Tab-separated table of C-alpha atoms in Angstrom:
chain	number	residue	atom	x	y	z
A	258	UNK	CA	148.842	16.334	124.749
A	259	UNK	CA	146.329	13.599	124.655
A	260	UNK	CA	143.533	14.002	122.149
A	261	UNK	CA	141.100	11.072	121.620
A	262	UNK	CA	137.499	10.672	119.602
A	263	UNK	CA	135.314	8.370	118.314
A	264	UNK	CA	131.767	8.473	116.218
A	265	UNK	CA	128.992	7.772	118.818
A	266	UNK	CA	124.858	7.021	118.100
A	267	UNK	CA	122.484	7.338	115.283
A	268	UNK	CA	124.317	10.789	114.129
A	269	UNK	CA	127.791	9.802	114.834
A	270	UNK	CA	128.586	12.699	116.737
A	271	UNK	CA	132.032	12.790	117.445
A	272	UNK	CA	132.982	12.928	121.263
A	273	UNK	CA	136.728	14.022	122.265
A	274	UNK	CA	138.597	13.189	125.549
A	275	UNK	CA	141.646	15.917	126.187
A	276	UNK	CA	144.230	15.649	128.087
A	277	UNK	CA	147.918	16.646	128.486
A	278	UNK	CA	148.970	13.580	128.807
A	279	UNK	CA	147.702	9.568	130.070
A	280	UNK	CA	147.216	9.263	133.597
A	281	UNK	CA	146.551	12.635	134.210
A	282	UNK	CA	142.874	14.767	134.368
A	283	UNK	CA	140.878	15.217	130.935
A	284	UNK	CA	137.336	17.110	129.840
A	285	UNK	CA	135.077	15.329	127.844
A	286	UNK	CA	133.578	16.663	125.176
A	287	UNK	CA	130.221	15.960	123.557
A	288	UNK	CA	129.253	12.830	124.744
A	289	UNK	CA	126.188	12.166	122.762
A	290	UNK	CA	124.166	9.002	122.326
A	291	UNK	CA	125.497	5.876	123.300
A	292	UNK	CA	129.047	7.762	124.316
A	293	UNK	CA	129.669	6.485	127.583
A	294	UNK	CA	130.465	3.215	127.166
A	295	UNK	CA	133.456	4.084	124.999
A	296	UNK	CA	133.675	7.050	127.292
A	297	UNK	CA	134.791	4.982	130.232
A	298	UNK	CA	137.043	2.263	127.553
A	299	UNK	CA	139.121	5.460	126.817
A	300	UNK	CA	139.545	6.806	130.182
A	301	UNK	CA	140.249	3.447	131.877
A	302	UNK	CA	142.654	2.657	129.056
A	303	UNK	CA	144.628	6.247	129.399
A	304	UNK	CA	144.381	6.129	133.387
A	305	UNK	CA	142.823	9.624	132.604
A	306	UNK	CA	140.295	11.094	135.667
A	307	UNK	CA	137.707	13.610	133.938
A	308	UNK	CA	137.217	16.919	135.717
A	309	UNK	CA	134.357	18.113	133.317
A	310	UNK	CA	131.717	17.654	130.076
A	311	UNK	CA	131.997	20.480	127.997
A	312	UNK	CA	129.298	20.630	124.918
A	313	UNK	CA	130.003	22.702	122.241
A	314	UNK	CA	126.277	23.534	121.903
A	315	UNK	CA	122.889	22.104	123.281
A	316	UNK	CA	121.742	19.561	120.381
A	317	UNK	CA	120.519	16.409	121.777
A	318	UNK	CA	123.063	14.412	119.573
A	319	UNK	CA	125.699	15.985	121.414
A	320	UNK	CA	124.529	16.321	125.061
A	321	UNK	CA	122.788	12.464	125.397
A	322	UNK	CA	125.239	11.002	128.018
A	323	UNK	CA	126.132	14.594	129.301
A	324	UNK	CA	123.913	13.844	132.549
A	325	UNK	CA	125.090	10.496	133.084
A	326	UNK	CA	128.635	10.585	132.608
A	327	UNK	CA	128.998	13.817	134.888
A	328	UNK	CA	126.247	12.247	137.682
A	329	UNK	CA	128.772	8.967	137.547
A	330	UNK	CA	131.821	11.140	138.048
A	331	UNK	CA	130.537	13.504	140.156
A	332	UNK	CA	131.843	16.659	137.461
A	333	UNK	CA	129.920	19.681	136.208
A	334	UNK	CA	128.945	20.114	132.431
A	335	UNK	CA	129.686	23.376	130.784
A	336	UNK	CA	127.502	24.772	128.411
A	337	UNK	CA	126.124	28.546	126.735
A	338	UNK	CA	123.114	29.935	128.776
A	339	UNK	CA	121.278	30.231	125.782
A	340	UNK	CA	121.710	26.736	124.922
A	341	UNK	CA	121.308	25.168	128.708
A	342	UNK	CA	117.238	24.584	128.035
A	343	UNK	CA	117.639	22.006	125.929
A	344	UNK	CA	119.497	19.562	128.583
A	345	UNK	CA	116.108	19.615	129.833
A	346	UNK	CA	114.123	19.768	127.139
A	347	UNK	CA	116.016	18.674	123.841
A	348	UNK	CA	112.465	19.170	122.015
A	349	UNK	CA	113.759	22.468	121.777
A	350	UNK	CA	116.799	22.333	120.074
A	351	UNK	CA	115.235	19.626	117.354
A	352	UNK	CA	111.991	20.813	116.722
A	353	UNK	CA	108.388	18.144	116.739
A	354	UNK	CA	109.734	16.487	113.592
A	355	UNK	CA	112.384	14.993	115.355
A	356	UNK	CA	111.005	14.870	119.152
A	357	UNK	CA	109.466	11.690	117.921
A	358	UNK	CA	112.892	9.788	118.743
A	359	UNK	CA	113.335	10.439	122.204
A	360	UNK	CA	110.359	9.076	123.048
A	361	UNK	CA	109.476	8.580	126.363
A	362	UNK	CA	112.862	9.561	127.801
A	363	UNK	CA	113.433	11.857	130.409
A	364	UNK	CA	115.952	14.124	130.246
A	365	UNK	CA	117.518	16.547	133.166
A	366	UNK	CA	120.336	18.918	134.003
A	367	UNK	CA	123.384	17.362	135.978
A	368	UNK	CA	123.855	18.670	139.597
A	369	UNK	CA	126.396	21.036	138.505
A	370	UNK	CA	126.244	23.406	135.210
A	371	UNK	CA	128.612	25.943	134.148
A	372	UNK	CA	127.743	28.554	131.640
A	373	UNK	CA	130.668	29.470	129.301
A	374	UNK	CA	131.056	33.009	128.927
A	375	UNK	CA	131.970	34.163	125.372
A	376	UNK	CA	135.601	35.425	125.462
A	377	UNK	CA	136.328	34.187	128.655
A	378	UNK	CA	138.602	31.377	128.672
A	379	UNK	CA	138.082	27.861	131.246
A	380	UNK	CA	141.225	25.918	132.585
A	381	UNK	CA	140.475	22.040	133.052
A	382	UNK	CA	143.152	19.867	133.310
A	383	UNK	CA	145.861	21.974	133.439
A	384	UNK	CA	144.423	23.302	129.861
A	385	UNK	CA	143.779	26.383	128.560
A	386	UNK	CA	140.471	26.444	126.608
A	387	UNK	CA	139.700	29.503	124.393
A	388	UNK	CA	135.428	30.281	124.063
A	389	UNK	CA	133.754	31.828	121.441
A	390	UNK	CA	130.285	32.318	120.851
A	391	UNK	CA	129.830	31.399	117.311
A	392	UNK	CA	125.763	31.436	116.869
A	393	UNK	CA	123.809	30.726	113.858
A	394	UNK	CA	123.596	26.448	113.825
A	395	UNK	CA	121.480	27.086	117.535
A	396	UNK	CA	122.438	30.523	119.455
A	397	UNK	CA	124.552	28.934	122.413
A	398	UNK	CA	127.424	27.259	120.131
A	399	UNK	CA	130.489	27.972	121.287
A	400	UNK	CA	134.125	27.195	119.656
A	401	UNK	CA	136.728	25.728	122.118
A	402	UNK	CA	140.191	26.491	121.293
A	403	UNK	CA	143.097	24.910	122.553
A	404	UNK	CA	146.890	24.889	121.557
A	405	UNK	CA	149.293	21.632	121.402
A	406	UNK	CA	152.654	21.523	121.396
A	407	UNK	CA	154.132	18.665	118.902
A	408	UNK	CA	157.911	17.273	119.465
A	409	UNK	CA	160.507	18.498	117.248
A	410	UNK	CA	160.995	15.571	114.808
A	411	UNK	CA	164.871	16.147	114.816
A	412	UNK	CA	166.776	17.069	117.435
A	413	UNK	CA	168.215	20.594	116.062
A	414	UNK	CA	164.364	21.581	115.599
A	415	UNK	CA	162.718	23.601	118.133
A	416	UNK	CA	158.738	22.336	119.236
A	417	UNK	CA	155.973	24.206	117.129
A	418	UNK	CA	152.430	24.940	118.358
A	419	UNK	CA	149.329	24.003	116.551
A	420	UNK	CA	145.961	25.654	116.915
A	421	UNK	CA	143.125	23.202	117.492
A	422	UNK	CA	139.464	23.962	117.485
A	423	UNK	CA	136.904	21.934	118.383
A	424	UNK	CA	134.022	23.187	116.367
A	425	UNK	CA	130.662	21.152	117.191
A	426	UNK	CA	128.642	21.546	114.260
A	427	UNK	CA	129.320	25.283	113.156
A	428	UNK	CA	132.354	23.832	110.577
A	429	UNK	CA	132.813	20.525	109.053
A	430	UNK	CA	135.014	18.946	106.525
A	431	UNK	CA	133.501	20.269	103.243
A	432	UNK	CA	130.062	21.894	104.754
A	433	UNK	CA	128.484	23.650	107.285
A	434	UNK	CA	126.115	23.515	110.207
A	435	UNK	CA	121.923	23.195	109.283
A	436	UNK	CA	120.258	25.948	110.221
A	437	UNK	CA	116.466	24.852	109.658
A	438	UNK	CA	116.067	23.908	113.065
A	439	UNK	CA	114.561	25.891	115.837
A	440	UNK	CA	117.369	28.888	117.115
A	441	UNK	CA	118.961	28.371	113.527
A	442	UNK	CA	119.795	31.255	111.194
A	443	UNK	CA	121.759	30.876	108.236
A	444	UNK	CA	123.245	34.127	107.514
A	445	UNK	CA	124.022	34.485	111.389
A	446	UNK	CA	125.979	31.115	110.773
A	447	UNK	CA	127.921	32.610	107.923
A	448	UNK	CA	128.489	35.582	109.763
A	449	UNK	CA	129.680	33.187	112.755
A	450	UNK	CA	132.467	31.714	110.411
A	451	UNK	CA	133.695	34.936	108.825
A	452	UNK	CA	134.167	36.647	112.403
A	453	UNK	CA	135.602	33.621	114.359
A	454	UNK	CA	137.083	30.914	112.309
A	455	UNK	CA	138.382	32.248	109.435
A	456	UNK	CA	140.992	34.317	110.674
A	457	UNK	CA	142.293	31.787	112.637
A	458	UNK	CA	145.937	30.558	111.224
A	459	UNK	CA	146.050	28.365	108.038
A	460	UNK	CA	147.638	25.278	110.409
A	461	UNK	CA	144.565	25.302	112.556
A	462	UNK	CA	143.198	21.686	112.800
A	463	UNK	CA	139.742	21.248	113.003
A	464	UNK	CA	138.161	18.839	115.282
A	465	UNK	CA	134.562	18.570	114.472
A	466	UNK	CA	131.308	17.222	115.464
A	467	UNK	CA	130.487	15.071	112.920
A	468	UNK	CA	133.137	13.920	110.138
A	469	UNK	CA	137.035	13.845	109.455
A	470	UNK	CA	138.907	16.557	110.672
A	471	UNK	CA	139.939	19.346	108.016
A	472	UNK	CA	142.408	22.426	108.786
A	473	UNK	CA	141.537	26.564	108.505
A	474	UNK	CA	143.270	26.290	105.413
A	475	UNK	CA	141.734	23.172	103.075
A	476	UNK	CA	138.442	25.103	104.250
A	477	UNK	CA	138.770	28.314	103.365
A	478	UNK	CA	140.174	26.869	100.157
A	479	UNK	CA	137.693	24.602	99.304
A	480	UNK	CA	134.500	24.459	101.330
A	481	UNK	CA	131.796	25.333	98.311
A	482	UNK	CA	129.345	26.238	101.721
A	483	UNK	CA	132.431	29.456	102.025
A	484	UNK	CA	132.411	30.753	98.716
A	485	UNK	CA	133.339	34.282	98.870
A	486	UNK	CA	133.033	34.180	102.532
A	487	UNK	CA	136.091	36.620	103.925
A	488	UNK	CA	136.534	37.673	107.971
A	489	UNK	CA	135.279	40.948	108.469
A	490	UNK	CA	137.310	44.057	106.896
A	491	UNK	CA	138.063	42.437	103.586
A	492	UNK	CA	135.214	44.041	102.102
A	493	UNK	CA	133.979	40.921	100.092
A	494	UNK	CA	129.668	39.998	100.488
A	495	UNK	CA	128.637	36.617	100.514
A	496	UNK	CA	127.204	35.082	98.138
A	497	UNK	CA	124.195	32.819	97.794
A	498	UNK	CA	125.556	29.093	98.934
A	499	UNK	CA	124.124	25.908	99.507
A	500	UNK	CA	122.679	25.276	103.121
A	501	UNK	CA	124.423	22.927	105.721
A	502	UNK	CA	122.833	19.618	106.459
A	503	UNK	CA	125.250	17.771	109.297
A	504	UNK	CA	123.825	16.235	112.450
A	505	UNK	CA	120.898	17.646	113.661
């Protein structure tokens, strides 16, 4: 498996090629401002030909070169219905405070758009991509899920599998998604983590939107934004907890 990133724009939004391996199809993943430029580095350096954009929600910081990159290539972008406005009118997602930075740009959807469907898993480049609607930072984020098999480091040992999520801006290193902006709720957020992340395995690496990745595990242990936070059925209540402030 080929996973790739890199910190693009004024947010550093991290973008992700996958792949299963170089010279073979890949997805692209949150190509935000100023992405496709590297965008085309990574895929000309890994012989890789992308089949599809997939955004992990509909903030401007993450969707920038969506419409670009998938016009150039000729591939559809997949994003939540309830997050597909905003690739036409980001002002939505970011509120007036922020609209002042796009300025006179014009933004539009690419020819093709797929809406992910929460539960119901896409296959891209001969990968299997688990989607779950995880609202609460805006109320189309979604949680892509894929697994990756790593090489026994001896030859008695068998393979293991690794859970990967790619989380946008719902779970960080150390915090959390904001919530103040329009289609944010903070509690929903919370609830959003407790339901889908953490009972994922303690192994599962954490590719995020903005940051270093992190694992299930050094999160649940030590994210102050997940204090008392338990999945569902462990009958533990949230407590009150800073708010996140990541990315837009």
């Amino acid at each position: 498996m080929l996973i790739t990133g890199f910190p693009a724009g004024m947010f550093q939004t991290n973008c992700y090629l996958v792949a299963a391996e170089a010279g073979s199809e890949a997805v692209i993943i949150d190509p935000g401002q100023d992405a496709a430029p590297r965008v085309r580095e990574l895929l000309a350096e890994n012989d890789l030909t992308p089949v599809a954009v997939l955004l992990t929600h509909g903030h401007l910081d993450h969707t920038w070169n969506a419409t670009q990159l998938c016009d150039e290539y000729s591939i559809p972008v997949y994003i939540h219905a309830a997050d597909r406005p905003m690739l036409t009118d980001p002002g939505l997602g970011i509120g007036r405070a922020l609209g002042a930075m796009i300025g006179d740009e014009k933004f539009r959807e690419p020819e093709k758009v797929v809406e992910f469907d929460d539960g119901e898993p896409v296959e891209l480049a001969g990968i299997h991509f688990s989607v779950d609607l995880a609202p609460g930072h805006t109320q189309g984020s979604v949680l892509l899920g894929i697994e990756v098999t790593v090489p026994a480091e001896s030859g008695s040992d068998a393979p293991t599998t690794v859970p990967v999520c790619f989380s946008g801006d719902v779970l960080f290193a150390g915090s959390i998604g904001r919530t103040d902006l329009p289609g944010g709720n903070h509690q929903q957020l919370l609830d959003s983590i407790a339901a889908k992340l953490l009972p994922l395995p303690d192994d599962t690496l954490v590719l995020p939107g903005h940051g270093p990745q992190t694992t299930i595990a050094q999160e649940r242990a030590a994210n102050p934004f997940l204090v008392d936070l338990r999945a569902p059925g462990t009958d533990t209540i949230a407590t009150d907890r800073p708010k996140g402030r990541h990315g837009l």
